[in-house]
PDB file of C-alpha atoms in Angstrom:
ATOM      1  CA  UNK P 780     124.231  75.950 134.578  1.00 79.00           C
ATOM      2  CA  UNK P 781     128.038  75.668 134.396  1.00 91.00           C
ATOM      3  CA  UNK P 782     130.920  76.171 136.753  1.00 91.00           C
ATOM      4  CA  UNK P 783     132.179  79.744 136.491  1.00 88.00           C
ATOM      5  CA  UNK P 784     135.589  78.706 135.167  1.00 95.00           C
ATOM      6  CA  UNK P 785     134.445  75.985 132.776  1.00 97.00           C
ATOM      7  CA  UNK P 786     136.465  77.499 129.910  1.00 98.00           C
ATOM      8  CA  UNK P 787     139.231  79.131 131.952  1.00 97.00           C
ATOM      9  CA  UNK P 788     142.568  78.852 130.196  1.00 97.00           C
ATOM     10  CA  UNK P 789     140.961  78.282 126.788  1.00 98.00           C
ATOM     11  CA  UNK P 790     141.838  80.550 123.885  1.00 98.00           C
ATOM     12  CA  UNK P 791     138.994  80.495 121.377  1.00 98.00           C
ATOM     13  CA  UNK P 792     138.649  81.829 117.818  1.00 98.00           C
ATOM     14  CA  UNK P 793     135.108  82.376 116.512  1.00 98.00           C
ATOM     15  CA  UNK P 794     134.706  83.116 112.816  1.00 98.00           C
ATOM     16  CA  UNK P 795     131.892  85.518 112.021  1.00 97.00           C
ATOM     17  CA  UNK P 796     131.962  86.493 115.675  1.00 97.00           C
ATOM     18  CA  UNK P 797     130.889  90.102 115.288  1.00 97.00           C
ATOM     19  CA  UNK P 798     127.139  89.518 115.333  1.00 95.00           C
ATOM     20  CA  UNK P 799     124.336  86.994 115.647  1.00 94.00           C
ATOM     21  CA  UNK P 800     125.058  83.533 116.965  1.00 96.00           C
ATOM     22  CA  UNK P 801     128.821  84.054 116.746  1.00 97.00           C
ATOM     23  CA  UNK P 802     128.635  87.005 119.114  1.00 97.00           C
ATOM     24  CA  UNK P 803     126.244  85.143 121.428  1.00 97.00           C
ATOM     25  CA  UNK P 804     128.602  82.188 121.685  1.00 98.00           C
ATOM     26  CA  UNK P 805     131.616  84.437 122.175  1.00 98.00           C
ATOM     27  CA  UNK P 806     129.866  86.320 124.977  1.00 98.00           C
ATOM     28  CA  UNK P 807     129.140  83.066 126.800  1.00 98.00           C
ATOM     29  CA  UNK P 808     132.689  81.779 126.328  1.00 98.00           C
ATOM     30  CA  UNK P 809     134.083  84.920 127.958  1.00 98.00           C
ATOM     31  CA  UNK P 810     131.563  84.624 130.808  1.00 97.00           C
ATOM     32  CA  UNK P 811     132.939  81.130 131.429  1.00 98.00           C
ATOM     33  CA  UNK P 812     136.549  82.314 131.602  1.00 97.00           C
ATOM     34  CA  UNK P 813     137.856  81.972 128.053  1.00 98.00           C
ATOM     35  CA  UNK P 814     140.093  84.372 126.158  1.00 98.00           C
ATOM     36  CA  UNK P 815     138.252  85.175 122.929  1.00 98.00           C
ATOM     37  CA  UNK P 816     139.261  86.213 119.428  1.00 98.00           C
ATOM     38  CA  UNK P 817     136.586  87.113 116.895  1.00 98.00           C
ATOM     39  CA  UNK P 818     137.271  87.426 113.186  1.00 98.00           C
ATOM     40  CA  UNK P 819     135.342  88.607 110.173  1.00 97.00           C
ATOM     41  CA  UNK P 820     135.437  90.980 107.230  1.00 95.00           C
ATOM     42  CA  UNK P 821     133.866  94.017 108.961  1.00 95.00           C
ATOM     43  CA  UNK P 822     136.512  95.268 111.380  1.00 96.00           C
ATOM     44  CA  UNK P 823     134.332  98.115 112.671  1.00 96.00           C
ATOM     45  CA  UNK P 824     131.594  95.659 113.676  1.00 97.00           C
ATOM     46  CA  UNK P 825     134.127  93.360 115.343  1.00 98.00           C
ATOM     47  CA  UNK P 826     135.609  96.238 117.342  1.00 98.00           C
ATOM     48  CA  UNK P 827     132.182  97.376 118.513  1.00 97.00           C
ATOM     49  CA  UNK P 828     131.197  93.861 119.584  1.00 97.00           C
ATOM     50  CA  UNK P 829     134.496  93.314 121.387  1.00 98.00           C
ATOM     51  CA  UNK P 830     134.201  96.658 123.185  1.00 97.00           C
ATOM     52  CA  UNK P 831     130.732  95.726 124.469  1.00 96.00           C
ATOM     53  CA  UNK P 832     131.999  92.382 125.746  1.00 97.00           C
ATOM     54  CA  UNK P 833     135.008  93.935 127.480  1.00 97.00           C
ATOM     55  CA  UNK P 834     132.842  96.609 129.074  1.00 96.00           C
ATOM     56  CA  UNK P 835     130.260  94.141 130.361  1.00 95.00           C
ATOM     57  CA  UNK P 836     132.417  91.135 131.205  1.00 95.00           C
ATOM     58  CA  UNK P 837     135.904  92.503 131.707  1.00 90.00           C
ATOM     59  CA  UNK P 838     137.457  89.600 129.827  1.00 91.00           C
ATOM     60  CA  UNK P 839     140.118  89.426 127.147  1.00 96.00           C
ATOM     61  CA  UNK P 840     138.543  89.841 123.700  1.00 97.00           C
ATOM     62  CA  UNK P 841     140.686  90.322 120.598  1.00 97.00           C
ATOM     63  CA  UNK P 842     139.665  91.055 117.031  1.00 98.00           C
ATOM     64  CA  UNK P 843     141.266  90.292 113.701  1.00 98.00           C
ATOM     65  CA  UNK P 844     140.000  91.180 110.260  1.00 97.00           C
ATOM     66  CA  UNK P 845     140.020  88.291 107.815  1.00 98.00           C
ATOM     67  CA  UNK P 846     138.150  87.227 104.696  1.00 98.00           C
ATOM     68  CA  UNK P 847     138.037  83.481 105.277  1.00 98.00           C
ATOM     69  CA  UNK P 848     137.215  82.919 101.592  1.00 98.00           C
ATOM     70  CA  UNK P 849     140.906  83.623 100.945  1.00 98.00           C
ATOM     71  CA  UNK P 850     143.102  80.698 102.011  1.00 98.00           C
ATOM     72  CA  UNK P 851     146.249  82.832 102.140  1.00 98.00           C
ATOM     73  CA  UNK P 852     144.494  85.390 104.344  1.00 98.00           C
ATOM     74  CA  UNK P 853     143.372  82.610 106.700  1.00 98.00           C
ATOM     75  CA  UNK P 854     146.918  81.290 106.980  1.00 98.00           C
ATOM     76  CA  UNK P 855     148.219  84.794 107.689  1.00 98.00           C
ATOM     77  CA  UNK P 856     145.547  85.244 110.377  1.00 98.00           C
ATOM     78  CA  UNK P 857     146.495  81.997 112.080  1.00 98.00           C
ATOM     79  CA  UNK P 858     150.177  82.902 111.895  1.00 98.00           C
ATOM     80  CA  UNK P 859     149.453  86.236 113.590  1.00 98.00           C
ATOM     81  CA  UNK P 860     147.366  84.555 116.301  1.00 98.00           C
ATOM     82  CA  UNK P 861     149.970  81.865 116.975  1.00 98.00           C
ATOM     83  CA  UNK P 862     152.701  84.489 117.424  1.00 98.00           C
ATOM     84  CA  UNK P 863     151.035  85.342 120.735  1.00 97.00           C
ATOM     85  CA  UNK P 864     149.831  81.846 121.667  1.00 98.00           C
ATOM     86  CA  UNK P 865     148.018  78.886 120.085  1.00 98.00           C
ATOM     87  CA  UNK P 866     144.262  78.804 120.177  1.00 98.00           C
ATOM     88  CA  UNK P 867     142.656  75.822 121.885  1.00 98.00           C
ATOM     89  CA  UNK P 868     139.308  75.972 120.099  1.00 98.00           C
ATOM     90  CA  UNK P 869     138.172  76.979 116.616  1.00 99.00           C
ATOM     91  CA  UNK P 870     134.465  77.718 116.149  1.00 98.00           C
ATOM     92  CA  UNK P 871     133.506  77.632 112.468  1.00 98.00           C
ATOM     93  CA  UNK P 872     130.482  79.925 112.564  1.00 98.00           C
ATOM     94  CA  UNK P 873     130.841  82.169 109.501  1.00 97.00           C
ATOM     95  CA  UNK P 874     128.580  81.195 106.620  1.00 96.00           C
ATOM     96  CA  UNK P 875     126.317  82.632 103.937  1.00 95.00           C
ATOM     97  CA  UNK P 876     122.957  81.648 102.496  1.00 93.00           C
ATOM     98  CA  UNK P 877     119.836  82.988 100.854  1.00 92.00           C
ATOM     99  CA  UNK P 878     116.715  81.445  99.379  1.00 92.00           C
ATOM    100  CA  UNK P 879     116.619  81.031  95.606  1.00 94.00           C
ATOM    101  CA  UNK P 880     115.214  78.800  92.917  1.00 94.00           C
ATOM    102  CA  UNK P 881     118.177  76.552  92.262  1.00 96.00           C
ATOM    103  CA  UNK P 882     117.706  76.538  88.486  1.00 95.00           C
ATOM    104  CA  UNK P 883     118.130  80.330  88.505  1.00 94.00           C
ATOM    105  CA  UNK P 884     121.413  80.336  90.460  1.00 95.00           C
ATOM    106  CA  UNK P 885     124.417  81.635  88.561  1.00 95.00           C
ATOM    107  CA  UNK P 886     127.873  80.190  89.287  1.00 96.00           C
ATOM    108  CA  UNK P 887     128.727  83.472  90.973  1.00 96.00           C
ATOM    109  CA  UNK P 888     125.681  83.288  93.252  1.00 95.00           C
ATOM    110  CA  UNK P 889     126.433  79.667  94.176  1.00 97.00           C
ATOM    111  CA  UNK P 890     130.063  80.521  94.894  1.00 97.00           C
ATOM    112  CA  UNK P 891     128.975  83.383  97.149  1.00 96.00           C
ATOM    113  CA  UNK P 892     127.548  80.706  99.456  1.00 97.00           C
ATOM    114  CA  UNK P 893     130.094  77.935  98.952  1.00 98.00           C
ATOM    115  CA  UNK P 894     133.127  80.200  99.419  1.00 98.00           C
ATOM    116  CA  UNK P 895     132.642  81.131 103.091  1.00 97.00           C
ATOM    117  CA  UNK P 896     130.470  78.205 104.172  1.00 98.00           C
ATOM    118  CA  UNK P 897     132.578  75.377 102.748  1.00 98.00           C
ATOM    119  CA  UNK P 898     135.927  76.684 101.573  1.00 98.00           C
ATOM    120  CA  UNK P 899     136.385  79.184 104.406  1.00 98.00           C
ATOM    121  CA  UNK P 900     135.489  76.581 107.006  1.00 98.00           C
ATOM    122  CA  UNK P 901     137.936  74.117 105.478  1.00 98.00           C
ATOM    123  CA  UNK P 902     140.718  76.714 105.241  1.00 98.00           C
ATOM    124  CA  UNK P 903     140.313  77.657 108.918  1.00 98.00           C
ATOM    125  CA  UNK P 904     140.135  74.046 110.059  1.00 98.00           C
ATOM    126  CA  UNK P 905     143.228  72.988 108.133  1.00 98.00           C
ATOM    127  CA  UNK P 906     145.224  76.040 109.212  1.00 98.00           C
ATOM    128  CA  UNK P 907     144.447  75.446 112.893  1.00 98.00           C
ATOM    129  CA  UNK P 908     144.739  71.661 112.731  1.00 98.00           C
ATOM    130  CA  UNK P 909     148.122  71.754 111.023  1.00 98.00           C
ATOM    131  CA  UNK P 910     149.506  73.987 113.742  1.00 98.00           C
ATOM    132  CA  UNK P 911     147.995  71.924 116.542  1.00 98.00           C
ATOM    133  CA  UNK P 912     149.427  68.714 115.147  1.00 98.00           C
ATOM    134  CA  UNK P 913     152.872  70.183 114.424  1.00 98.00           C
ATOM    135  CA  UNK P 914     153.000  71.665 117.933  1.00 98.00           C
ATOM    136  CA  UNK P 915     151.505  68.591 119.645  1.00 98.00           C
ATOM    137  CA  UNK P 916     148.811  70.878 121.052  1.00 98.00           C
ATOM    138  CA  UNK P 917     145.322  69.557 121.802  1.00 98.00           C
ATOM    139  CA  UNK P 918     142.479  71.332 120.049  1.00 98.00           C
ATOM    140  CA  UNK P 919     138.756  71.328 119.355  1.00 99.00           C
ATOM    141  CA  UNK P 920     136.921  72.298 116.168  1.00 99.00           C
ATOM    142  CA  UNK P 921     133.231  73.139 116.563  1.00 99.00           C
ATOM    143  CA  UNK P 922     131.334  73.744 113.316  1.00 98.00           C
ATOM    144  CA  UNK P 923     127.873  75.325 113.216  1.00 98.00           C
ATOM    145  CA  UNK P 924     125.903  73.383 110.617  1.00 98.00           C
ATOM    146  CA  UNK P 925     122.201  72.940 109.818  1.00 96.00           C
ATOM    147  CA  UNK P 926     119.472  70.311 109.898  1.00 96.00           C
ATOM    148  CA  UNK P 927     119.639  70.427 106.093  1.00 96.00           C
ATOM    149  CA  UNK P 928     122.503  67.943 106.581  1.00 97.00           C
ATOM    150  CA  UNK P 929     119.788  65.465 107.619  1.00 97.00           C
ATOM    151  CA  UNK P 930     116.760  66.418 105.542  1.00 96.00           C
ATOM    152  CA  UNK P 931     118.207  68.299 102.583  1.00 96.00           C
ATOM    153  CA  UNK P 932     116.540  71.644 101.893  1.00 95.00           C
ATOM    154  CA  UNK P 933     114.995  72.950  98.726  1.00 95.00           C
ATOM    155  CA  UNK P 934     115.761  76.527  97.695  1.00 95.00           C
ATOM    156  CA  UNK P 935     118.990  76.720  99.745  1.00 96.00           C
ATOM    157  CA  UNK P 936     120.823  73.964  97.889  1.00 97.00           C
ATOM    158  CA  UNK P 937     124.383  75.421  97.946  1.00 97.00           C
ATOM    159  CA  UNK P 938     124.114  75.919 101.703  1.00 97.00           C
ATOM    160  CA  UNK P 939     122.767  72.393 102.241  1.00 97.00           C
ATOM    161  CA  UNK P 940     125.627  71.030 100.112  1.00 98.00           C
ATOM    162  CA  UNK P 941     128.263  73.045 101.969  1.00 98.00           C
ATOM    163  CA  UNK P 942     126.985  72.170 105.443  1.00 98.00           C
ATOM    164  CA  UNK P 943     126.763  68.487 104.503  1.00 98.00           C
ATOM    165  CA  UNK P 944     130.359  68.592 103.295  1.00 98.00           C
ATOM    166  CA  UNK P 945     131.475  70.152 106.581  1.00 98.00           C
ATOM    167  CA  UNK P 946     129.668  67.369 108.449  1.00 98.00           C
ATOM    168  CA  UNK P 947     131.632  64.862 106.358  1.00 98.00           C
ATOM    169  CA  UNK P 948     134.806  66.737 107.296  1.00 98.00           C
ATOM    170  CA  UNK P 949     133.830  66.623 110.976  1.00 98.00           C
ATOM    171  CA  UNK P 950     133.335  62.851 110.902  1.00 98.00           C
ATOM    172  CA  UNK P 951     136.440  62.195 108.811  1.00 98.00           C
ATOM    173  CA  UNK P 952     138.807  64.318 110.889  1.00 99.00           C
ATOM    174  CA  UNK P 953     137.471  62.808 114.106  1.00 98.00           C
ATOM    175  CA  UNK P 954     139.152  59.584 113.021  1.00 98.00           C
ATOM    176  CA  UNK P 955     142.242  61.118 111.422  1.00 98.00           C
ATOM    177  CA  UNK P 956     142.989  63.770 114.031  1.00 98.00           C
ATOM    178  CA  UNK P 957     141.531  62.169 117.163  1.00 98.00           C
ATOM    179  CA  UNK P 958     144.732  60.198 117.849  1.00 98.00           C
ATOM    180  CA  UNK P 959     146.637  63.485 117.646  1.00 98.00           C
ATOM    181  CA  UNK P 960     144.534  65.104 120.365  1.00 98.00           C
ATOM    182  CA  UNK P 961     142.166  67.102 118.145  1.00 98.00           C
ATOM    183  CA  UNK P 962     138.392  66.667 118.547  1.00 98.00           C
ATOM    184  CA  UNK P 963     135.884  67.706 115.884  1.00 99.00           C
ATOM    185  CA  UNK P 964     132.222  68.289 116.783  1.00 98.00           C
ATOM    186  CA  UNK P 965     129.240  70.125 115.316  1.00 98.00           C
ATOM    187  CA  UNK P 966     125.860  71.628 116.130  1.00 98.00           C
ATOM    188  CA  UNK P 967     122.879  71.638 113.771  1.00 98.00           C
ATOM    189  CA  UNK P 968     120.725  74.521 115.002  1.00 96.00           C
ATOM    190  CA  UNK P 969     117.135  74.954 114.012  1.00 93.00           C
ATOM    191  CA  UNK P 970     115.531  78.398 114.024  1.00 88.00           C
ATOM    192  CA  UNK P 971     117.559  80.826 116.146  1.00 91.00           C
ATOM    193  CA  UNK P 972     116.466  84.104 114.554  1.00 84.00           C
ATOM    194  CA  UNK P 973     119.070  86.789 113.835  1.00 73.00           C
ATOM    195  CA  UNK P 974     118.581  89.968 111.791  1.00 67.00           C
ATOM    196  CA  UNK P 975     120.995  88.817 109.087  1.00 62.00           C
ATOM    197  CA  UNK P 976     119.626  85.305 108.669  1.00 56.00           C
ATOM    198  CA  UNK P 977     115.997  86.379 108.921  1.00 51.00           C
ATOM    199  CA  UNK P 978     116.468  88.912 106.162  1.00 52.00           C
ATOM    200  CA  UNK P 979     117.899  86.286 103.818  1.00 50.00           C
ATOM    201  CA  UNK P 980     115.815  83.250 104.745  1.00 55.00           C
ATOM    202  CA  UNK P 981     112.479  84.625 105.930  1.00 53.00           C
ATOM    203  CA  UNK P 982     111.656  87.626 103.736  1.00 56.00           C
ATOM    204  CA  UNK P 983     108.240  89.222 103.547  1.00 57.00           C
ATOM    205  CA  UNK P 984     105.805  86.785 101.959  1.00 52.00           C
ATOM    206  CA  UNK P 985     106.948  83.660 103.766  1.00 48.00           C
ATOM    207  CA  UNK P 986     104.671  81.783 106.159  1.00 60.00           C
ATOM    208  CA  UNK P 987     104.519  83.592 109.503  1.00 67.00           C
ATOM    209  CA  UNK P 988     103.374  80.607 111.573  1.00 70.00           C
ATOM    210  CA  UNK P 989     106.555  78.543 111.312  1.00 67.00           C
ATOM    211  CA  UNK P 990     107.647  78.953 114.952  1.00 78.00           C
ATOM    212  CA  UNK P 991     104.275  77.810 116.308  1.00 80.00           C
ATOM    213  CA  UNK P 992     104.500  74.615 114.247  1.00 83.00           C
ATOM    214  CA  UNK P 993     107.737  73.630 115.925  1.00 90.00           C
ATOM    215  CA  UNK P 994     106.971  70.684 118.240  1.00 92.00           C
ATOM    216  CA  UNK P 995     107.953  72.945 121.148  1.00 92.00           C
ATOM    217  CA  UNK P 996     105.960  75.864 119.760  1.00 92.00           C
ATOM    218  CA  UNK P 997     108.797  78.381 119.617  1.00 92.00           C
ATOM    219  CA  UNK P 998     112.121  79.353 118.106  1.00 90.00           C
ATOM    220  CA  UNK P 999     115.422  78.765 119.880  1.00 94.00           C
ATOM    221  CA  UNK P1000     117.066  81.282 122.180  1.00 95.00           C
ATOM    222  CA  UNK P1001     120.640  82.338 121.534  1.00 96.00           C
ATOM    223  CA  UNK P1002     121.684  81.480 125.074  1.00 96.00           C
ATOM    224  CA  UNK P1003     120.566  77.890 124.571  1.00 97.00           C
ATOM    225  CA  UNK P1004     122.889  77.440 121.618  1.00 97.00           C
ATOM    226  CA  UNK P1005     125.713  79.253 123.404  1.00 98.00           C
ATOM    227  CA  UNK P1006     125.395  76.886 126.366  1.00 98.00           C
ATOM    228  CA  UNK P1007     125.485  73.805 124.149  1.00 98.00           C
ATOM    229  CA  UNK P1008     128.530  75.152 122.324  1.00 98.00           C
ATOM    230  CA  UNK P1009     130.254  75.877 125.648  1.00 98.00           C
ATOM    231  CA  UNK P1010     129.733  72.312 126.788  1.00 98.00           C
ATOM    232  CA  UNK P1011     130.915  70.740 123.532  1.00 98.00           C
ATOM    233  CA  UNK P1012     134.194  72.670 123.470  1.00 98.00           C
ATOM    234  CA  UNK P1013     134.866  72.103 127.169  1.00 98.00           C
ATOM    235  CA  UNK P1014     136.973  69.329 128.652  1.00 98.00           C
ATOM    236  CA  UNK P1015     133.759  67.857 130.119  1.00 97.00           C
ATOM    237  CA  UNK P1016     132.825  66.827 126.566  1.00 98.00           C
ATOM    238  CA  UNK P1017     136.227  65.280 125.974  1.00 98.00           C
ATOM    239  CA  UNK P1018     134.780  61.924 124.891  1.00 98.00           C
ATOM    240  CA  UNK P1019     132.478  63.405 122.226  1.00 98.00           C
ATOM    241  CA  UNK P1020     134.174  63.277 118.840  1.00 98.00           C
ATOM    242  CA  UNK P1021     132.874  63.317 115.268  1.00 98.00           C
ATOM    243  CA  UNK P1022     129.271  63.965 116.330  1.00 98.00           C
ATOM    244  CA  UNK P1023     126.694  66.580 115.332  1.00 98.00           C
ATOM    245  CA  UNK P1024     124.160  67.563 117.989  1.00 98.00           C
ATOM    246  CA  UNK P1025     120.779  68.701 116.647  1.00 98.00           C
ATOM    247  CA  UNK P1026     119.211  71.590 118.545  1.00 97.00           C
ATOM    248  CA  UNK P1027     115.934  72.478 116.843  1.00 94.00           C
ATOM    249  CA  UNK P1028     113.063  71.528 119.156  1.00 93.00           C
ATOM    250  CA  UNK P1029     112.363  68.496 116.965  1.00 93.00           C
ATOM    251  CA  UNK P1030     111.479  70.590 113.896  1.00 92.00           C
ATOM    252  CA  UNK P1031     113.450  68.437 111.436  1.00 93.00           C
ATOM    253  CA  UNK P1032     111.297  65.444 112.412  1.00 90.00           C
ATOM    254  CA  UNK P1033     108.291  67.255 110.985  1.00 87.00           C
ATOM    255  CA  UNK P1034     109.608  69.249 108.018  1.00 83.00           C
ATOM    256  CA  UNK P1035     112.763  70.330 106.208  1.00 84.00           C
ATOM    257  CA  UNK P1036     111.628  73.927 106.672  1.00 81.00           C
ATOM    258  CA  UNK P1037     111.278  74.833 102.998  1.00 83.00           C
ATOM    259  CA  UNK P1038     107.900  73.373 102.029  1.00 82.00           C
ATOM    260  CA  UNK P1039     106.062  76.705 102.118  1.00 83.00           C
ATOM    261  CA  UNK P1040     108.295  77.961  99.294  1.00 86.00           C
ATOM    262  CA  UNK P1041     106.874  75.352  96.950  1.00 84.00           C
ATOM    263  CA  UNK P1042     103.738  77.517  96.805  1.00 82.00           C
ATOM    264  CA  UNK P1043     105.511  80.748  95.846  1.00 86.00           C
ATOM    265  CA  UNK P1044     104.565  82.379  92.554  1.00 86.00           C
ATOM    266  CA  UNK P1045     106.989  83.466  89.838  1.00 87.00           C
ATOM    267  CA  UNK P1046     106.283  87.068  90.856  1.00 88.00           C
ATOM    268  CA  UNK P1047     107.320  86.377  94.454  1.00 87.00           C
ATOM    269  CA  UNK P1048     110.563  84.760  93.298  1.00 84.00           C
ATOM    270  CA  UNK P1049     111.304  87.655  90.959  1.00 88.00           C
ATOM    271  CA  UNK P1050     110.804  90.086  93.837  1.00 87.00           C
ATOM    272  CA  UNK P1051     113.225  88.048  95.941  1.00 86.00           C
ATOM    273  CA  UNK P1052     115.849  88.014  93.179  1.00 84.00           C
ATOM    274  CA  UNK P1053     115.530  91.788  92.789  1.00 84.00           C
ATOM    275  CA  UNK P1054     115.977  92.240  96.551  1.00 80.00           C
ATOM    276  CA  UNK P1055     119.182  90.187  96.741  1.00 76.00           C
ATOM    277  CA  UNK P1056     122.402  92.255  96.925  1.00 72.00           C
ATOM    278  CA  UNK P1057     124.440  92.161  93.738  1.00 68.00           C
ATOM    279  CA  UNK P1058     128.153  91.450  93.740  1.00 57.00           C
TER     280      UNK P1058
END
C-alpha cells in the first residue's frame, strides 16, 4: 500500500524490537527502505531476529543490548548509536504488563511494570530528543500505548497508569518540541495477539470468545499495525503531531476488555499469582 522507498534514508530505533509487534514493525520499516536498530535485554533474541530480517530483506539491521529501565544505560546506548549517525525515529515499543488484583500488588510487582513502560519510555525519549534538539536534527517519537488510556482497565492498573502518562508526554512534547522539528505520535492498539502478551494477559481460564465480540469479529493482524506505524513515522504524516491513533476494530467503544475478570474466583487469582514469574 506504500511506495517502496517510503522510509528510505530513515534510521529507526525500535525498543523491544526482538519479538512480537516490535519485530513486526521493524520488518516493515526495513521493507520500506529504512535502516533499523533494535534494542532489548536479550541480545541472543535480537541477533536472531536481525539475522532473519537481513536474510529475507537484505537491509541494514543493527542490534544493541540495553535495559531501558536504567537511565544511564539508555544514555550510553544513544551515545553509541549517535557515534555512527543520529536516528531519525524512535519507536517506544518495549513495555511490561500482567493481570493482577490491584490490592495484591507489591511495590516490586508494580515497579516491574512501571519501570520499562513509563520510566524506560521516558528515558529513551529524553535521550533522543535532547540529541535531536542540540544537533538541530528533525525527529519523530512513536509510542505504542493502549486503549486503557481512554477507558481505564481493571486488573492491569500499573500498565494503564504508565500508558496514560506516556500519552500525556506525547501531547506535552508535541507543543514543546514541535517548534524544534520533533514530532510525537502514538498508537493505541487493541488485540494484536503475541505469545508474550497472550501468556500474561489471556491465561487459561479467561473468556475465549473475546475476539468474536469485537465489532469487526476478529483480532488485529501484525501487518496492519506495522503499516499504520510506517505511515505515522513517515514524512507523509508530517502534519500529525501530539495525536494517538486507536487501532482496535472499535472494541474500546464496547468494553474496556477486563470485565470478564470481575467474575474470577479467589482460586483462579491465586493460580495466576502462582504462575507469575518471581523476581
